[in-house]
PDB file of C-alpha atoms in Angstrom:
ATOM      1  CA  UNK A   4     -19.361 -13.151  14.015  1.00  0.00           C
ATOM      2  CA  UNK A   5     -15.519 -13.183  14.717  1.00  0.00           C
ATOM      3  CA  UNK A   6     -12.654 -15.910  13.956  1.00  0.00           C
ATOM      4  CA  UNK A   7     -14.207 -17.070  10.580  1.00  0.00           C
ATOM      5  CA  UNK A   8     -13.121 -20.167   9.558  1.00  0.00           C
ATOM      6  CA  UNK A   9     -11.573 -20.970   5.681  1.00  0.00           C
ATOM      7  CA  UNK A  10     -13.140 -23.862   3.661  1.00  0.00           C
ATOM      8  CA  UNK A  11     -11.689 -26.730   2.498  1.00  0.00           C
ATOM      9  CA  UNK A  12     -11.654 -24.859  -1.427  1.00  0.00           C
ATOM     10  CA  UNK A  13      -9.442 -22.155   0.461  1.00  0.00           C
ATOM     11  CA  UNK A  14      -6.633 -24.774   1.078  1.00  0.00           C
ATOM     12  CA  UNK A  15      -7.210 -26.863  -1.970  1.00  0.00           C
ATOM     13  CA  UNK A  16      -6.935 -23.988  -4.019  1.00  0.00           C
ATOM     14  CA  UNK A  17      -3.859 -22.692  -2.466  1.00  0.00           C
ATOM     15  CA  UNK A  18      -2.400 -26.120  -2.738  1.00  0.00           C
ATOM     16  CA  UNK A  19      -2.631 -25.999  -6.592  1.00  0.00           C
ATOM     17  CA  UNK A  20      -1.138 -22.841  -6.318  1.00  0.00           C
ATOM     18  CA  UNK A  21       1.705 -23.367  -4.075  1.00  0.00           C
ATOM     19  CA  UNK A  22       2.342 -27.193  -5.297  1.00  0.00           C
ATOM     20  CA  UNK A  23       1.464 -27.162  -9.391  1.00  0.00           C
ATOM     21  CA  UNK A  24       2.170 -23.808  -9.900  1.00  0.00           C
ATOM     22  CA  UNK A  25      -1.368 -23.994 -11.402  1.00  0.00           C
ATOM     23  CA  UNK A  26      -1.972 -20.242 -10.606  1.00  0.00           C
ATOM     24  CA  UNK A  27      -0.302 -16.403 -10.091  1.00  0.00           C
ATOM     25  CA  UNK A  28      -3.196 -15.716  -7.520  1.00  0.00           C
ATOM     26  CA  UNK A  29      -5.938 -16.721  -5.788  1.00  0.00           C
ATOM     27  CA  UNK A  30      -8.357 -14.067  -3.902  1.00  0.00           C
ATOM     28  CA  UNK A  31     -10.659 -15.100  -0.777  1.00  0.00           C
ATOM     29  CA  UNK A  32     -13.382 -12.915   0.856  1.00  0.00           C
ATOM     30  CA  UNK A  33     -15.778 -13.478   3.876  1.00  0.00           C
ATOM     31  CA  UNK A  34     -19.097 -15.057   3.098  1.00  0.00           C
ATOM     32  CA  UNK A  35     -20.948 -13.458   6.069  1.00  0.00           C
ATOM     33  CA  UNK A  36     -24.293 -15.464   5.634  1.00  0.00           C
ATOM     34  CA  UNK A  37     -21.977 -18.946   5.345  1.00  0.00           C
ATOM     35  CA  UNK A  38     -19.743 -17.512   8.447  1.00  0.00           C
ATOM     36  CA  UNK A  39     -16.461 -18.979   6.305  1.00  0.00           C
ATOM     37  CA  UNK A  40     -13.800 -17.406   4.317  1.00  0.00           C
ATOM     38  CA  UNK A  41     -14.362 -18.888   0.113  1.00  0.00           C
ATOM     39  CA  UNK A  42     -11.911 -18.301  -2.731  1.00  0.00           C
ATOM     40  CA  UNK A  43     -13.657 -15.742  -4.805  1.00  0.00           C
ATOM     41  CA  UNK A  44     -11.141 -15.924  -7.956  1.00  0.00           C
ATOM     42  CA  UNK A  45      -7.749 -18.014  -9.504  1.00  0.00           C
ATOM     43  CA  UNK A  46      -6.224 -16.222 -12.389  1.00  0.00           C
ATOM     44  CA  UNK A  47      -4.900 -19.907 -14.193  1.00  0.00           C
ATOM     45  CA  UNK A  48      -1.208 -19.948 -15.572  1.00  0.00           C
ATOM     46  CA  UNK A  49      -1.422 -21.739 -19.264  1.00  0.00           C
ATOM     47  CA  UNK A  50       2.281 -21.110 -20.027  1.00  0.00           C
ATOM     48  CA  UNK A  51       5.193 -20.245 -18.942  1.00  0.00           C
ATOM     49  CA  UNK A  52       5.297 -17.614 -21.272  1.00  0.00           C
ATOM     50  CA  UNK A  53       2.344 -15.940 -20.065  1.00  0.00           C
ATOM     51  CA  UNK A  54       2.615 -12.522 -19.224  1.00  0.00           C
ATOM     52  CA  UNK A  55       1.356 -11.664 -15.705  1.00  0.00           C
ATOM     53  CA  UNK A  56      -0.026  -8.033 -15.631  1.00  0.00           C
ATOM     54  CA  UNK A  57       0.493  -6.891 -11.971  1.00  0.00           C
ATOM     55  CA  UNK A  58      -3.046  -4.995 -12.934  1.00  0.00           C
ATOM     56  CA  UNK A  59      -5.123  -7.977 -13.041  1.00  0.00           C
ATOM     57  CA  UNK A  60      -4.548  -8.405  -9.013  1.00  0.00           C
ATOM     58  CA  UNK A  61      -5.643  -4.302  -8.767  1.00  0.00           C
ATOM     59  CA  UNK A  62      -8.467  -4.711 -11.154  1.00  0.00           C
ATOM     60  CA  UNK A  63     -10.002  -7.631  -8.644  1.00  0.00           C
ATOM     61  CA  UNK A  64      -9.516  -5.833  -5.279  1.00  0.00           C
ATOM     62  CA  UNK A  65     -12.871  -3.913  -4.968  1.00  0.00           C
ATOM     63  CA  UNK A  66     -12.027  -0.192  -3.710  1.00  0.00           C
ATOM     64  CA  UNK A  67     -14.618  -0.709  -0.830  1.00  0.00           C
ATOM     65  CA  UNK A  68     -14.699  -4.291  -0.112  1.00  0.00           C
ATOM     66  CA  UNK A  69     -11.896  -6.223   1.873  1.00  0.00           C
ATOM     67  CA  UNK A  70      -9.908  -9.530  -0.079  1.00  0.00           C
ATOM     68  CA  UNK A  71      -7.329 -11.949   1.204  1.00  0.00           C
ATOM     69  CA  UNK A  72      -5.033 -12.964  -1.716  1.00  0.00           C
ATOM     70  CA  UNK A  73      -2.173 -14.664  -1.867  1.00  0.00           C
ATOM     71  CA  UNK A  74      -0.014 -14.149  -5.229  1.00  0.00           C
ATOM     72  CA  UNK A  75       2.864 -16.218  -6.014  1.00  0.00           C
ATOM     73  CA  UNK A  76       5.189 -13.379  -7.092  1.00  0.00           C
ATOM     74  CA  UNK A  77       8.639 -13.591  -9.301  1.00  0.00           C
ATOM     75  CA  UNK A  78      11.577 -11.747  -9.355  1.00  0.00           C
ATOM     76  CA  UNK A  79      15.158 -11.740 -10.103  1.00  0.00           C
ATOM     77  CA  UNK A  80      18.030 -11.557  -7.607  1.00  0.00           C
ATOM     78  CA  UNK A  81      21.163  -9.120  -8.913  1.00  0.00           C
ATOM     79  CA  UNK A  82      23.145 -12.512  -9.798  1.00  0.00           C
ATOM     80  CA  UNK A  83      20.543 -12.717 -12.254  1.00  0.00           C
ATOM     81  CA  UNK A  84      18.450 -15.686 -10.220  1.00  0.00           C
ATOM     82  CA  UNK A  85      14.552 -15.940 -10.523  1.00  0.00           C
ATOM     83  CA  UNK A  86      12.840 -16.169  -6.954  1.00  0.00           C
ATOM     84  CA  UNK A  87       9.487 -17.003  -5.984  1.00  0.00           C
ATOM     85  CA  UNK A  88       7.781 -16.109  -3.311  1.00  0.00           C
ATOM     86  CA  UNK A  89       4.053 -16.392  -2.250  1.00  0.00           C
ATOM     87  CA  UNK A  90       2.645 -13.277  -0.069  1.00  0.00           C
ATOM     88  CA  UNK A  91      -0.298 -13.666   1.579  1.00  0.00           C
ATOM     89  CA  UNK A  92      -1.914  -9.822   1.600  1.00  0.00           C
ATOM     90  CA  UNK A  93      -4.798  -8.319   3.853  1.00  0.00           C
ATOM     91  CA  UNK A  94      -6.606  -6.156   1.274  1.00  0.00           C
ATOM     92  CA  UNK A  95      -8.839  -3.817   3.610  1.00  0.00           C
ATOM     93  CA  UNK A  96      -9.583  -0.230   2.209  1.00  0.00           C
ATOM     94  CA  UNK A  97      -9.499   2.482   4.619  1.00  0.00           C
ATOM     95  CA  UNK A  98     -13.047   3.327   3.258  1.00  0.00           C
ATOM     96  CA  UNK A  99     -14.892  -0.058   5.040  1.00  0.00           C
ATOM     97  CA  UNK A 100     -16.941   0.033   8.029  1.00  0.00           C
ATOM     98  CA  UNK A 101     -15.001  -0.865  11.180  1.00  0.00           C
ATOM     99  CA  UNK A 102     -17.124  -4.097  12.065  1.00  0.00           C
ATOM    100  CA  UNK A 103     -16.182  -5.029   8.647  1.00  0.00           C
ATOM    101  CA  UNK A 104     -12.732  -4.134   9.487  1.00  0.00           C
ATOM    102  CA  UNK A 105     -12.929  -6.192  12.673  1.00  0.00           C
ATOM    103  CA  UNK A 106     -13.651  -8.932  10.958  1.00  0.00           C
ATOM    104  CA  UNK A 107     -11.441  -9.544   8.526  1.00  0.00           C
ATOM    105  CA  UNK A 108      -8.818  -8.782  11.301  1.00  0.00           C
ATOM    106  CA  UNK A 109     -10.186 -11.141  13.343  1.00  0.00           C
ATOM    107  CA  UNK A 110     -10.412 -13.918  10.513  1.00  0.00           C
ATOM    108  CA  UNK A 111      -6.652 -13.348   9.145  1.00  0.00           C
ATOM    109  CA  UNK A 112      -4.783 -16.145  11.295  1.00  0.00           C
ATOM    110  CA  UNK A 113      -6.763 -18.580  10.756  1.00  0.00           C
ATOM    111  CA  UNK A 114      -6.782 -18.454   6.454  1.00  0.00           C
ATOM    112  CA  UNK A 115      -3.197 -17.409   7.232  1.00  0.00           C
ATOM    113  CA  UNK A 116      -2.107 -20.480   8.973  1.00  0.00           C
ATOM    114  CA  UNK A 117      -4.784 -22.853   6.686  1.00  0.00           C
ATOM    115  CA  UNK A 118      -2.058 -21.758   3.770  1.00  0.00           C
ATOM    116  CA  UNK A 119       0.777 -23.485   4.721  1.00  0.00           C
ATOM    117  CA  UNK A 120       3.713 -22.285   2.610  1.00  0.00           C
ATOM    118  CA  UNK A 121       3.543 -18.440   2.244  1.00  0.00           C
ATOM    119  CA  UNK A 122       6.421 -16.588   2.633  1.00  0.00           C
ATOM    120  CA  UNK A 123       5.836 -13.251   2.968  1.00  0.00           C
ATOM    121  CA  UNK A 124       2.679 -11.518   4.838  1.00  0.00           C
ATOM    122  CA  UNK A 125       1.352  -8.012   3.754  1.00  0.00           C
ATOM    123  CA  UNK A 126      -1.162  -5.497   4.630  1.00  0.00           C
ATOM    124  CA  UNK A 127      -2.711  -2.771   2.587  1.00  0.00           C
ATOM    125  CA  UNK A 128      -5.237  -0.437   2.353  1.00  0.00           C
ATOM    126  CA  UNK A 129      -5.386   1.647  -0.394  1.00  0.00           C
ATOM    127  CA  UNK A 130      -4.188   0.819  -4.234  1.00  0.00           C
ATOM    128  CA  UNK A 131      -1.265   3.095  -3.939  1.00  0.00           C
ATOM    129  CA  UNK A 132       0.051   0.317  -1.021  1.00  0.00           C
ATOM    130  CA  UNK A 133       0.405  -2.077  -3.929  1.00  0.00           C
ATOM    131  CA  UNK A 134       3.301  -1.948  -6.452  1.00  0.00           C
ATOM    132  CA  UNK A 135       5.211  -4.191  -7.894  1.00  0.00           C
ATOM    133  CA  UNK A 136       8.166  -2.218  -6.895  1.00  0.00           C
ATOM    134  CA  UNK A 137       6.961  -3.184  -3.377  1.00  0.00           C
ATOM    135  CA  UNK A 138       6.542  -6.760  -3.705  1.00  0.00           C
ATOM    136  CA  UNK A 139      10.295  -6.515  -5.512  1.00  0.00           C
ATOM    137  CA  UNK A 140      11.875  -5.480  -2.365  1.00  0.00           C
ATOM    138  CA  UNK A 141       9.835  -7.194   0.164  1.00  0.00           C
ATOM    139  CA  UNK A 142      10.900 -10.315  -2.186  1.00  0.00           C
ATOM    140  CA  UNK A 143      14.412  -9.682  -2.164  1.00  0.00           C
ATOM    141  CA  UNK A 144      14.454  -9.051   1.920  1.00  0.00           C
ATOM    142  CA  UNK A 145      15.409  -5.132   1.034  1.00  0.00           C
TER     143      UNK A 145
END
């Protein structure tokens, strides 16, 4: 199995996300008996005011299991301007099998370009790849 395809959820989902700001993330994953890439997770914004804990994205990436999320990420600019920018990030540990590897590899473009409207693309493979000091200066083209 190579070149697995995203459902029709997959770009529905991101829609909501990139259109009614109805969510900070959404996280996708292979379903290898289906042979197509399904959203897994949304973490819902209810208010503005909601705090968004850079730890709920960590707590949902599974130390040995590869994601695709894409997070629509905040920051300010030094004039004191708020930004947002959606990244689209390859989550694949160093600790999975390479024909899992291979897969998701293989599988990337095609979620990638199903999500029309991400800025930013990312790769990492081990929790110390992803801080929000990271996603700061990727975000502010540092």
């Amino acid at each position: 199995m190579s070149g697995v395809l995203p459902t029709d959820q997959c770009r529905e989902e991101f829609f909501k996300m990139k259109n009614k700001r109805a969510y900070k993330f959404i996280t996708f994953k292979i379903n290898k008996e289906e042979g197509k890439t399904t959203t897994t997770e949304v973490l819902e914004v209810h208010k503005k005011e909601d705090a968004f804990d850079f730890k709920m994205v960590l707590d949902r990436l599974p130390a040995d299991e590869p994601r695709y999320v894409v997070m629509d990420w905040e920051v300010e600019n030094a004039d004191g301007c708020k930004l947002s920018k959606i990244f689209f990030i390859s989550w694949v540990p160093d600790t999975c099998k390479p024909q899992t590897k291979m897969l998701y590899a293989s599988s990337k473009l095609a979620l990638r370009n199903a999500l029309e409207g991400c800025h930013l693309d990312y790769q990492a493979t081990d929790y110390d790849d992803l801080t929000p000091e990271e996603f700061n200066i990727r975000a502010l083209g540092k």
